[in-house]
mmCIF file of C-alpha atoms in Angstrom:
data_model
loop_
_atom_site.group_PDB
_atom_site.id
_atom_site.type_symbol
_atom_site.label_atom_id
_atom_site.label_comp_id
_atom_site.label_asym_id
_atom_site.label_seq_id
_atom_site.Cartn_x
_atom_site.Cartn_y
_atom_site.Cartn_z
ATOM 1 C CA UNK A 624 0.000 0.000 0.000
ATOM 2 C CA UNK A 625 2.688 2.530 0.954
ATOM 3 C CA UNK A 626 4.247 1.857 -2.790
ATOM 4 C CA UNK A 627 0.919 2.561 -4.232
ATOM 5 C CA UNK A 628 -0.107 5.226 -2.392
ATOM 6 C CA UNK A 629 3.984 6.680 -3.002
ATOM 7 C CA UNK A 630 3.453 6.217 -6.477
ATOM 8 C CA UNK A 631 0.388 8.533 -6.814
ATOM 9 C CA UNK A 632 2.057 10.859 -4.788
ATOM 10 C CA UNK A 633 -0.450 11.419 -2.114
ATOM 11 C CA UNK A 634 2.063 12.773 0.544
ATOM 12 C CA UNK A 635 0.862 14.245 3.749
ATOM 13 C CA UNK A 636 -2.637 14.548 2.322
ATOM 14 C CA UNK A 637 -5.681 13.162 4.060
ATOM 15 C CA UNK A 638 -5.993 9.743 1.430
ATOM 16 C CA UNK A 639 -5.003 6.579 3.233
ATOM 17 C CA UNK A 640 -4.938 3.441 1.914
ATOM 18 C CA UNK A 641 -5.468 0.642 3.344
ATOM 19 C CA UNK A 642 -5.295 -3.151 2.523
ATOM 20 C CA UNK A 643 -8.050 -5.984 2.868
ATOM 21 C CA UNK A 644 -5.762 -9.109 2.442
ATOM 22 C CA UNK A 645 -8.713 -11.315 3.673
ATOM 23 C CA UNK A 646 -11.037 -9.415 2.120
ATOM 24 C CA UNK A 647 -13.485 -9.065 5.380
ATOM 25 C CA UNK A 648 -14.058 -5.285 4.308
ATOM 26 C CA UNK A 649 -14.850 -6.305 0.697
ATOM 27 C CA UNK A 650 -17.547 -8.865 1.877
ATOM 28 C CA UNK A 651 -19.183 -6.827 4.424
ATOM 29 C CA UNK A 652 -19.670 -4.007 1.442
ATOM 30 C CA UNK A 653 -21.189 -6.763 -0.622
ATOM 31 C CA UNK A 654 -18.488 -5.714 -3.003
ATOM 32 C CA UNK A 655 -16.788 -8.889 -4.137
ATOM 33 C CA UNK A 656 -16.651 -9.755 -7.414
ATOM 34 C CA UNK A 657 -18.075 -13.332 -8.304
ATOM 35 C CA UNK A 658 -17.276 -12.885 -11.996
ATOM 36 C CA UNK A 659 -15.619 -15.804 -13.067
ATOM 37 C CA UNK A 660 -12.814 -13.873 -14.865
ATOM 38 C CA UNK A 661 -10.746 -13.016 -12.156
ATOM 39 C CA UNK A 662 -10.344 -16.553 -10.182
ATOM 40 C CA UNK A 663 -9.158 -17.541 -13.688
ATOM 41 C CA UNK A 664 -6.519 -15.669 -13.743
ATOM 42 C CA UNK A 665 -5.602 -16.055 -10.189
ATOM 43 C CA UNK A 666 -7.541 -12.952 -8.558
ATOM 44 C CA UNK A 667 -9.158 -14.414 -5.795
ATOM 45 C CA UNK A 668 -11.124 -12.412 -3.518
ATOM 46 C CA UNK A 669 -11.022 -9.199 -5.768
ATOM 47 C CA UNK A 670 -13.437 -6.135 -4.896
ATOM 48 C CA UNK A 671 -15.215 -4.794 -7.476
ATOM 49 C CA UNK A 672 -14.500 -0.659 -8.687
ATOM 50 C CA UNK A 673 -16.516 1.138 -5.863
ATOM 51 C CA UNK A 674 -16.388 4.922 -4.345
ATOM 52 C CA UNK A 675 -18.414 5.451 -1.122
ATOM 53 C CA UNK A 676 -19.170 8.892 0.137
ATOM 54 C CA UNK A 677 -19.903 8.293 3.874
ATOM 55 C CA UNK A 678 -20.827 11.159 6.758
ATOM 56 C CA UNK A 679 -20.199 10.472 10.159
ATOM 57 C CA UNK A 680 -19.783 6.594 9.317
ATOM 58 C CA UNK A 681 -23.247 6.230 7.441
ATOM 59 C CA UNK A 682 -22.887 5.708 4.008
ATOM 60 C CA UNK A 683 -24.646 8.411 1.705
ATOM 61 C CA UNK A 684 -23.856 7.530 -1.827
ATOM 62 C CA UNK A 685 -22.465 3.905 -3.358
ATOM 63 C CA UNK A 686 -20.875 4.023 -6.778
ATOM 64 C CA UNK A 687 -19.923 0.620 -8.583
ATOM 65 C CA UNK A 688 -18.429 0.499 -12.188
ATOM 66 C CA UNK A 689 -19.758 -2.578 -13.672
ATOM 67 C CA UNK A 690 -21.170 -4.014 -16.373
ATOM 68 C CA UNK A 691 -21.614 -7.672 -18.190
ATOM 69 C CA UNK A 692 -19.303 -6.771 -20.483
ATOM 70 C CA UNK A 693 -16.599 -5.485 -17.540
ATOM 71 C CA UNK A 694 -17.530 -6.761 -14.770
ATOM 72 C CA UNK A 695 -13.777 -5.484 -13.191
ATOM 73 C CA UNK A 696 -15.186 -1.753 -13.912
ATOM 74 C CA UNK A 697 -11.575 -1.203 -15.698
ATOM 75 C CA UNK A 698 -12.787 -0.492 -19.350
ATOM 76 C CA UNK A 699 -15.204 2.249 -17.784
ATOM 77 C CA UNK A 700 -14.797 3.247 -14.347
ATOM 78 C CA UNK A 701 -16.609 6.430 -14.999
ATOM 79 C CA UNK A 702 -19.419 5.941 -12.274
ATOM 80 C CA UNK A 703 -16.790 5.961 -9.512
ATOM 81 C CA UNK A 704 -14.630 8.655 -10.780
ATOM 82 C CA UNK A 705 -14.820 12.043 -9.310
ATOM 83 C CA UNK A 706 -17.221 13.999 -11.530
ATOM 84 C CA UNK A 707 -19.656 11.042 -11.042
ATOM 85 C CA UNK A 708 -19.251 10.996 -7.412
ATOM 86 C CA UNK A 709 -20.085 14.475 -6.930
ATOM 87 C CA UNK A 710 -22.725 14.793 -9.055
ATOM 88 C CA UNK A 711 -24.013 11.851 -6.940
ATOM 89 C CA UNK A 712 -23.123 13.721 -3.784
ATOM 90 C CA UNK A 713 -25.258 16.696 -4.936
ATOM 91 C CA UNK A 714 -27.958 14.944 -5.702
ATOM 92 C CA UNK A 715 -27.920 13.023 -2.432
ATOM 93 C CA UNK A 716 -28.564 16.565 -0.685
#
């Protein structure tokens, strides 16, 4: 995580990352990904492409990119990229 987190040069910002290695956050979000693709190529356990906007700990808006087609979110991630997320926000108001 530090690597990743290095190499998109958050710094002393407020973005942490963290890691799920048994992927207890990524099941309690409902957010793993049953596709067969990934297993098959050795990506066990994977989350799918979510943003959450949470206040206070309750979760306001839930973003996934998926589709059929790309079920990994990682040909269009759109819905959980920042424009989307704020215009979600917004309309959460």
């Amino acid at each position: 995580m530090l690597a990743w987190a290095k190499n998109q040069k958050i710094g002393l910002s407020m973005v942490k990352f963290y890691g799920d290695p048994a992927a207890d956050l990524t099941k309690a979000l409902e957010m793993e990904m049953t596709h067969p693709g990934p297993p098959s190529d050795g990506i066990i356990g994977r989350c799918k492409r979510h943003a959450i906007y949470a206040v206070d700990g309750e979760i306001r808006v839930v973003n996934v990119s998926e589709s059929e087609e790309d079920p990994a979110g990682d040909k269009d991630p759109s819905a959980t990229l920042a424009d989307s997320m704020i215009e979600a926000i917004k309309t959460s108001l």
